[in-house]
Short mmCIF file of C-alpha atoms and ligand atoms in Angstrom, two decimals:
data_model
loop_
_atom_site.label_atom_id
_atom_site.label_comp_id
_atom_site.label_asym_id
_atom_site.label_seq_id
_atom_site.Cartn_x
_atom_site.Cartn_y
_atom_site.Cartn_z
CA MET A 15 50.08 89.66 46.54
CA GLN A 16 52.47 91.90 48.25
CA VAL A 17 53.95 95.18 46.31
CA LEU A 18 57.47 96.89 47.81
CA VAL A 19 57.73 100.28 46.87
CA LEU A 20 61.06 101.49 46.02
CA GLY A 21 61.00 105.01 48.07
CA ALA A 22 58.81 105.46 51.31
CA GLY A 23 57.29 108.94 50.54
CA GLN A 24 54.25 110.21 50.09
CA LEU A 25 53.22 108.11 46.71
CA ALA A 26 54.00 105.08 48.82
CA ARG A 27 51.90 105.93 51.36
CA MET A 28 49.03 106.53 48.82
CA MET A 29 49.55 103.45 46.74
CA SER A 30 49.37 101.96 50.58
CA LEU A 31 46.40 103.99 51.03
CA ALA A 32 44.82 102.26 47.80
CA SER A 33 46.13 98.91 48.13
CA ALA A 34 43.80 97.58 50.77
CA PRO A 35 40.39 97.06 49.20
CA LEU A 36 42.23 95.11 46.40
CA ASN A 37 43.78 92.80 48.55
CA ILE A 38 47.13 94.13 48.22
CA LYS A 39 49.59 94.65 50.52
CA VAL A 40 52.43 97.55 50.08
CA ILE A 41 55.97 97.59 51.74
CA ALA A 42 58.74 100.69 51.22
CA TYR A 43 61.73 100.67 50.67
CA ASP A 44 63.48 103.54 51.65
CA VAL A 45 66.42 103.87 49.16
CA GLY A 46 68.58 106.28 51.21
CA SER A 47 68.16 104.04 54.54
CA GLU A 48 68.16 100.56 53.36
CA THR A 49 65.41 100.04 55.22
CA ILE A 50 62.27 98.11 54.62
CA VAL A 51 59.04 100.28 56.02
CA HIS A 52 55.33 100.41 56.76
CA PRO A 53 54.25 103.13 53.81
CA LEU A 54 52.05 104.82 56.56
CA THR A 55 53.68 104.85 59.82
CA GLN A 56 57.26 104.33 58.59
CA THR A 57 58.17 101.81 61.44
CA LYS A 58 60.39 99.56 60.37
CA ILE A 59 59.89 96.50 59.18
CA GLY A 60 63.53 94.86 57.87
CA GLU A 61 66.70 95.88 55.97
CA GLY A 62 68.71 95.09 53.25
CA LEU A 63 67.69 95.56 49.55
CA ALA A 64 68.26 91.73 49.33
CA ASN A 65 65.57 90.85 52.13
CA ALA A 66 63.24 93.85 50.50
CA ILE A 67 63.34 92.09 46.98
CA ASP A 68 62.82 88.76 48.77
CA GLN A 69 59.47 89.58 50.45
CA ALA A 70 58.09 91.28 47.25
CA ASP A 71 55.80 89.19 44.43
CA VAL A 72 55.70 92.76 42.58
CA ILE A 73 58.55 95.58 43.03
CA THR A 74 57.80 99.24 41.79
CA ALA A 75 58.72 102.86 42.77
CA GLU A 76 57.55 106.11 43.49
CA PHE A 77 60.71 107.98 41.89
CA GLU A 78 62.90 107.94 39.26
CA HIS A 79 66.43 108.89 41.19
CA ILE A 80 67.56 105.80 42.13
CA PRO A 81 70.78 104.42 42.11
CA HIS A 82 71.53 102.01 39.24
CA PRO A 83 72.95 99.48 40.97
CA ILE A 84 69.17 99.08 43.07
CA LEU A 85 67.33 98.82 39.91
CA ASP A 86 69.30 96.31 38.09
CA GLU A 87 69.37 94.31 40.70
CA CYS A 88 65.42 94.91 41.27
CA GLU A 89 65.40 94.24 37.61
CA ALA A 90 67.42 90.64 37.67
CA SER A 91 65.05 89.31 40.43
CA GLY A 92 62.22 89.52 37.20
CA LYS A 93 59.59 91.38 39.34
CA LEU A 94 60.80 95.13 38.71
CA ILE A 95 57.65 96.99 37.37
CA PRO A 96 57.78 98.97 34.83
CA SER A 97 61.19 98.29 33.64
CA ALA A 98 64.57 99.54 35.02
CA GLU A 99 64.89 101.06 31.37
CA ALA A 100 61.51 103.26 31.72
CA ILE A 101 62.77 103.99 35.45
CA LYS A 102 66.22 105.12 33.95
CA CYS A 103 64.76 107.32 31.62
CA GLY A 104 62.36 109.50 33.80
CA GLY A 105 65.98 110.31 36.19
CA ASP A 106 68.45 111.01 33.13
CA ARG A 107 67.65 113.72 30.67
CA ARG A 108 69.84 112.73 27.89
CA MET A 109 68.00 109.01 28.11
CA GLU A 110 64.35 110.64 28.09
CA LYS A 111 65.08 112.97 25.31
CA ALA A 112 66.12 109.62 23.09
CA LEU A 113 63.29 108.22 23.89
CA LEU A 114 61.42 111.04 22.95
CA ASP A 115 62.81 111.15 19.46
CA ARG A 116 62.36 107.48 18.92
CA ALA A 117 58.91 107.54 19.98
CA GLN A 118 58.69 110.43 17.43
CA VAL A 119 56.97 113.21 20.10
CA HIS A 120 57.51 116.50 19.81
CA SER A 121 59.76 118.13 22.73
CA ALA A 122 61.69 120.92 22.73
CA LYS A 123 65.31 120.82 20.50
CA TYR A 124 68.53 119.74 22.80
CA HIS A 125 72.08 119.79 22.69
CA ALA A 126 73.86 117.26 25.82
CA ILE A 127 76.97 119.43 26.90
CA LYS A 128 79.64 117.70 29.27
CA THR A 129 82.79 120.60 27.52
CA LYS A 130 82.68 124.08 27.11
CA GLU A 131 82.99 123.10 23.35
CA ASP A 132 79.35 120.96 23.90
CA PHE A 133 78.32 124.43 25.47
CA THR A 134 79.41 126.53 21.98
CA GLN A 135 77.51 123.56 20.07
CA ALA A 136 74.57 124.21 21.94
CA ILE A 137 74.36 127.84 21.98
CA GLU A 138 75.24 127.61 17.68
CA LYS A 139 72.66 124.80 17.43
CA ILE A 140 69.73 126.13 19.66
CA GLY A 141 70.59 129.53 20.22
CA ILE A 142 69.53 132.11 23.06
CA PRO A 143 67.68 132.12 25.10
CA MET A 144 68.49 128.65 26.28
CA VAL A 145 67.21 126.66 28.93
CA LEU A 146 69.71 124.12 30.70
CA LYS A 147 69.44 121.06 33.00
CA SER A 148 71.37 118.70 34.68
CA ALA A 149 71.11 115.81 33.04
CA LEU A 150 71.00 113.39 36.57
CA GLY A 151 69.13 114.39 39.77
CA GLY A 152 67.14 117.66 38.63
CA TYR A 153 63.85 118.02 39.95
CA ASP A 154 60.93 120.75 40.70
CA GLY A 155 63.10 122.91 38.53
CA LYS A 156 66.24 122.03 40.70
CA GLY A 157 69.87 121.47 38.73
CA GLN A 158 68.58 124.20 36.00
CA TRP A 159 69.84 127.47 34.83
CA ARG A 160 68.44 130.23 32.31
CA LEU A 161 70.63 131.71 29.29
CA LYS A 162 69.43 134.86 28.51
CA ASP A 163 71.79 136.43 26.47
CA HIS A 164 75.46 136.57 25.72
CA SER A 165 77.10 138.09 28.44
CA GLN A 166 75.61 135.39 31.03
CA ILE A 167 77.88 132.40 28.96
CA ASP A 168 80.73 132.45 31.17
CA SER A 169 78.87 133.05 34.30
CA VAL A 170 76.60 130.22 33.60
CA TRP A 171 79.14 127.72 32.44
CA SER A 172 81.25 128.39 35.92
CA GLU A 173 77.92 126.66 37.40
CA MET A 174 77.29 123.89 34.80
CA GLN A 175 80.80 122.78 35.09
CA ILE A 176 80.66 122.31 38.69
CA CYS A 177 77.78 120.31 38.49
CA ILE A 178 79.47 118.66 35.60
CA GLU A 179 82.22 117.14 37.65
CA SER A 180 80.39 116.37 40.76
CA SER A 181 80.24 112.99 39.03
CA ASP A 182 81.08 111.28 35.89
CA GLN A 183 77.58 110.37 34.88
CA GLN A 184 76.77 113.99 34.76
CA ALA A 185 76.41 116.21 32.37
CA ILE A 186 73.91 119.34 30.94
CA VAL A 187 71.20 119.38 28.69
CA ALA A 188 70.39 122.35 27.10
CA GLU A 189 67.15 122.66 25.79
CA GLU A 190 65.49 126.33 23.31
CA PHE A 191 63.12 127.96 25.13
CA ILE A 192 59.33 127.45 25.00
CA PRO A 193 57.58 130.58 25.09
CA PHE A 194 54.76 128.32 26.12
CA GLY A 195 50.85 129.59 27.47
CA ARG A 196 50.67 126.89 30.26
CA GLU A 197 51.51 123.79 31.24
CA VAL A 198 49.86 120.72 31.49
CA SER A 199 50.17 116.58 32.10
CA LEU A 200 48.75 113.68 31.20
CA VAL A 201 48.17 110.64 33.40
CA GLY A 202 47.31 107.34 32.26
CA VAL A 203 48.15 103.80 32.76
CA ARG A 204 49.23 101.04 30.47
CA GLY A 205 48.63 97.26 31.44
CA LYS A 206 50.29 94.07 30.95
CA ASN A 207 48.79 93.46 27.89
CA GLY A 208 49.32 96.65 26.10
CA ALA A 209 45.59 98.41 26.99
CA ILE A 210 45.78 102.05 27.59
CA GLN A 211 43.68 103.99 29.96
CA VAL A 212 44.12 107.75 29.85
CA TYR A 213 43.24 110.29 32.52
CA PRO A 214 41.57 114.14 31.50
CA LEU A 215 44.08 116.53 30.91
CA ALA A 216 45.35 118.29 33.85
CA GLU A 217 46.57 122.28 33.81
CA ASN A 218 49.48 122.88 36.48
CA VAL A 219 50.56 126.03 37.81
CA HIS A 220 54.05 126.23 39.08
CA THR A 221 55.34 128.62 41.89
CA ASP A 222 58.97 128.61 42.26
CA GLY A 223 59.39 125.92 40.16
CA VAL A 224 56.93 123.44 42.07
CA LEU A 225 53.78 122.61 41.46
CA SER A 226 51.33 124.35 43.32
CA ILE A 227 47.56 124.08 41.65
CA SER A 228 46.33 121.10 39.72
CA THR A 229 42.96 121.19 37.29
CA ALA A 230 41.52 118.55 34.97
CA ILE A 231 40.24 120.39 31.72
CA ALA A 232 38.50 119.21 29.02
CA ASP A 233 40.03 119.92 25.50
CA ASN A 234 39.19 117.49 23.22
CA ASN A 235 42.09 119.54 20.83
CA LEU A 236 44.86 118.88 23.19
CA GLN A 237 44.10 115.65 24.62
CA GLN A 238 43.82 114.03 21.87
CA GLN A 239 47.47 115.09 20.87
CA ALA A 240 48.31 114.55 24.54
CA GLU A 241 46.80 110.86 23.98
CA SER A 242 48.74 110.22 21.22
CA MET A 243 52.04 111.10 22.43
CA PHE A 244 51.49 108.88 25.82
CA CYS A 245 50.24 105.75 23.53
CA ALA A 246 53.77 106.04 21.59
CA VAL A 247 55.67 106.90 24.28
CA ALA A 248 54.12 103.85 26.84
CA ASN A 249 54.11 101.39 23.69
CA GLU A 250 57.91 102.39 22.77
CA LEU A 251 58.70 101.15 27.05
CA ASP A 252 56.48 98.48 26.42
CA TYR A 253 55.44 100.19 29.64
CA CYS A 254 53.00 98.74 32.93
CA GLY A 255 52.13 100.91 35.10
CA VAL A 256 51.32 104.72 35.37
CA LEU A 257 52.89 106.79 33.44
CA ALA A 258 52.98 111.08 33.17
CA LEU A 259 53.70 113.41 30.88
CA GLU A 260 54.39 116.45 31.21
CA PHE A 261 53.68 119.13 28.32
CA PHE A 262 54.06 123.01 27.27
CA ASP A 263 50.83 123.87 25.34
CA LEU A 264 52.17 126.64 22.95
CA ASP A 265 49.22 128.19 21.06
CA GLY A 266 47.22 125.07 20.97
CA THR A 267 50.17 122.34 20.37
CA LEU A 268 51.79 120.63 22.69
CA LEU A 269 55.26 119.79 23.14
CA VAL A 270 56.60 116.91 25.64
CA ASN A 271 58.42 118.73 28.51
CA GLU A 272 59.39 115.47 30.36
CA ILE A 273 58.09 112.27 31.51
CA ALA A 274 57.37 110.85 34.70
CA PRO A 275 57.71 106.65 34.64
CA ARG A 276 54.91 106.62 38.04
CA VAL A 277 52.22 107.94 40.25
CA HIS A 278 52.28 111.85 39.80
CA ASN A 279 51.90 114.41 41.69
CA SER A 280 49.12 116.48 38.94
CA GLY A 281 47.27 112.83 38.61
CA HIS A 282 46.38 113.05 42.97
CA TRP A 283 43.24 115.05 41.99
CA THR A 284 42.09 111.32 40.64
CA GLN A 285 41.19 110.47 44.31
CA GLN A 286 38.14 112.14 44.36
CA GLY A 287 37.70 113.05 40.58
CA ALA A 288 37.86 110.06 39.32
CA GLU A 289 35.78 106.79 38.70
CA THR A 290 39.35 105.05 39.59
CA CYS A 291 42.12 107.27 41.18
CA GLN A 292 45.84 106.97 40.21
CA PHE A 293 47.22 105.07 42.79
CA GLU A 294 44.61 102.27 42.13
CA ASN A 295 45.37 101.96 38.82
CA HIS A 296 49.15 101.23 39.31
CA LEU A 297 48.42 99.01 41.41
CA ARG A 298 46.72 96.90 39.18
CA SER A 299 48.30 97.04 36.34
CA VAL A 300 51.71 95.97 38.03
CA CYS A 301 49.76 93.28 39.62
CA GLY A 302 48.27 92.36 36.63
CA ILE A 303 44.58 92.91 37.40
CA PRO A 304 42.67 94.56 34.32
CA LEU A 305 42.74 98.53 34.50
CA GLY A 306 39.90 101.13 36.50
CA SER A 307 38.15 103.11 34.76
CA THR A 308 39.87 107.01 34.27
CA LYS A 309 36.74 108.75 33.26
CA LEU A 310 36.25 111.96 35.34
CA ILE A 311 33.74 112.20 37.58
CA ARG A 312 33.36 115.61 39.09
CA GLU A 313 35.64 118.73 38.33
CA THR A 314 38.24 118.59 40.61
CA SER A 315 41.62 120.70 41.38
CA MET A 316 44.64 119.75 43.37
CA ILE A 317 46.42 122.17 45.73
CA ASN A 318 49.26 121.54 46.81
CA ILE A 319 50.26 122.18 50.84
CA LEU A 320 53.69 123.12 51.32
CA GLY A 321 55.26 123.88 54.21
CA GLU A 322 52.72 124.20 57.10
CA ASP A 323 51.19 120.97 59.08
CA SER A 324 47.74 122.39 60.14
CA LEU A 325 44.87 124.33 58.16
CA PRO A 326 41.56 126.33 59.30
CA GLU A 327 38.55 124.14 60.27
CA ALA A 328 36.87 126.23 57.70
CA VAL A 329 38.62 124.05 55.28
CA PHE A 330 37.68 121.28 56.64
CA GLU A 331 33.72 122.36 56.85
CA LEU A 332 34.11 123.39 53.19
CA ALA A 333 32.21 120.37 51.45
CA GLY A 334 33.66 119.06 48.55
CA CYS A 335 37.41 119.37 50.20
CA HIS A 336 39.23 116.65 50.84
CA VAL A 337 42.52 117.15 52.64
CA HIS A 338 45.15 114.55 51.94
CA TRP A 339 48.38 114.80 54.79
CA TYR A 340 51.36 113.00 54.32
CA GLY A 341 52.14 112.10 57.47
CA LYS A 342 55.90 114.68 57.83
CA GLN A 343 57.56 116.83 59.88
CA LYS A 344 56.80 120.66 58.84
CA ARG A 345 60.16 121.82 56.82
CA ALA A 346 59.53 124.82 54.89
CA GLY A 347 58.32 124.10 51.02
CA ARG A 348 58.02 120.61 51.57
CA LYS A 349 55.60 118.95 50.16
CA MET A 350 53.03 118.18 53.27
CA GLY A 351 49.89 117.42 51.88
CA HIS A 352 46.95 118.21 49.25
CA ILE A 353 43.67 119.73 48.83
CA ASN A 354 41.28 117.69 46.89
CA VAL A 355 38.61 120.42 45.81
CA CYS A 356 35.47 118.95 44.12
CA GLY A 357 32.41 120.94 42.37
CA ASP A 358 29.00 119.04 40.98
CA TYR A 359 28.17 121.74 38.83
CA SER A 360 29.34 123.82 36.00
CA GLY A 361 30.79 127.31 37.81
CA GLU A 362 30.65 125.38 41.60
CA LEU A 363 34.22 124.40 41.51
CA GLN A 364 35.42 127.75 40.74
CA ARG A 365 32.92 128.92 43.83
CA LYS A 366 34.63 126.59 45.86
CA LEU A 367 38.02 127.67 45.18
CA THR A 368 36.64 131.88 45.30
CA LYS A 369 35.69 130.26 49.13
CA LEU A 370 39.05 128.65 49.52
CA ALA A 371 41.01 131.49 48.46
CA THR A 372 39.04 133.96 51.13
CA ILE A 373 40.04 131.12 53.88
CA LEU A 374 43.70 130.19 52.98
CA ASP A 375 46.30 132.30 53.41
CA SER A 376 47.69 133.35 50.22
CA THR A 377 51.09 133.26 51.49
CA SER A 378 51.74 130.19 51.95
CA PHE A 379 48.62 129.17 49.15
CA PRO A 380 49.92 131.25 46.25
CA ALA A 381 47.87 129.32 43.60
CA LEU A 382 44.53 130.62 44.62
CA GLN A 383 46.31 134.06 44.12
CA PRO A 384 43.75 134.59 40.96
CA TRP A 385 40.67 133.35 43.28
CA ALA A 386 41.43 135.86 45.90
CA ASN A 387 41.92 139.01 43.51
CA LYS A 388 38.57 137.57 41.93
CA THR A 389 36.94 138.20 45.65
CA ALA A 390 38.69 141.92 45.60
CA ASP A 391 37.37 143.04 42.49
P1 AMP B 2 61.62 120.49 34.68
O1 AMP B 2 62.21 120.08 35.84
O2 AMP B 2 61.85 120.18 33.25
O3 AMP B 2 59.72 120.19 34.36
O4 AMP B 2 61.60 122.79 34.43
C1 AMP B 2 61.08 123.16 35.56
C2 AMP B 2 60.09 124.59 34.69
O5 AMP B 2 60.90 125.04 34.43
C3 AMP B 2 58.66 123.74 33.98
O6 AMP B 2 57.75 123.54 34.80
C4 AMP B 2 58.79 125.01 33.49
O7 AMP B 2 58.14 126.18 34.08
C5 AMP B 2 60.58 125.54 32.99
N1 AMP B 2 60.54 125.34 31.46
C6 AMP B 2 61.50 123.93 32.00
N2 AMP B 2 61.98 123.60 30.35
C7 AMP B 2 61.64 124.75 30.07
C8 AMP B 2 62.05 125.64 28.68
N3 AMP B 2 62.51 124.44 27.38
N4 AMP B 2 61.41 126.14 27.85
C9 AMP B 2 61.09 127.17 28.76
N5 AMP B 2 60.57 126.85 30.39
C10 AMP B 2 61.05 125.67 30.89
#
């Protein structure tokens, strides 16, 4: 079985690493350069979309911002899983919001904006403060504005107007500001036969809009809410593969922030913390193999390595610490790899995080600041 991944980044790489034991081969299509590459070595193995499609038994995606003609051509081959519609919903906030409405799951009140009149209506409908997000191409907090008071209306509009005019398809989605207590996400998988398995919720901390630490948590009430919304969205899309839902936790009530129709950064902890990792489960699902157990096997946190290409030896010496590099060229703020840190009994994970906070510089790893403060106390 040969799986073609649209996108040749770290998610394709980790799918490739999970594929070998299943006798599945993963190749990646770099959408920008239109080349087929090996997802681990980035060695070029071919050219052109038609050629890539020909070589594949199954086609899947590692990101949602893929030009629609590419998705449509893949779908026409009958090999694309999940569907082009599901992937498009993840890449267009208008489609995403319409999907959440159809699935009847809670999300922030919204209004789509193309013109200044739409903006005025959005302010009337939603009120201030408000969060404004580009409908297309936004990720990791990019393409967003905050409208905090009326005096900012004109300046925010001029910035949004430039964005809207950048393409006929572009628009802005205005959202009510949610004063959430924390952000959590649910990663799960739906098989071809409609079977669903979900992982435990992860609590996510972002630094400057980018995920910095993700920890699997046990909370029955939130887990149940998240699972029922996950099932509603996955069933509405007749989804196949791994899907992630990101939520705001507002005093014990979850609201969906966004969906990701793919393996997700907040699911990387499953490589060490769950019986079957998200990458293997995605491949199982799209290849029609029964899903693997999503059971938590040890408490785990995932820490993103941003803009660094080396780590102190002490990290490798710490038992329960697993480093995953992505083989990328160093660039400020770039996701270069992650560390999964596990604890086998109550309290051990917290002690390991405290230890890591003494090893790693808190400027480069701001996510560890709370544990660094504990040491200082
Ligand atoms: P997003 O790209 O939609 O995930 O947004 C990036 C970050 O902005 C989120 O992780 C939240 O921290 C924050 N954010 C997004 N939407 C809202 C909202 N409606 N209210 C408050 N904060 C938000």
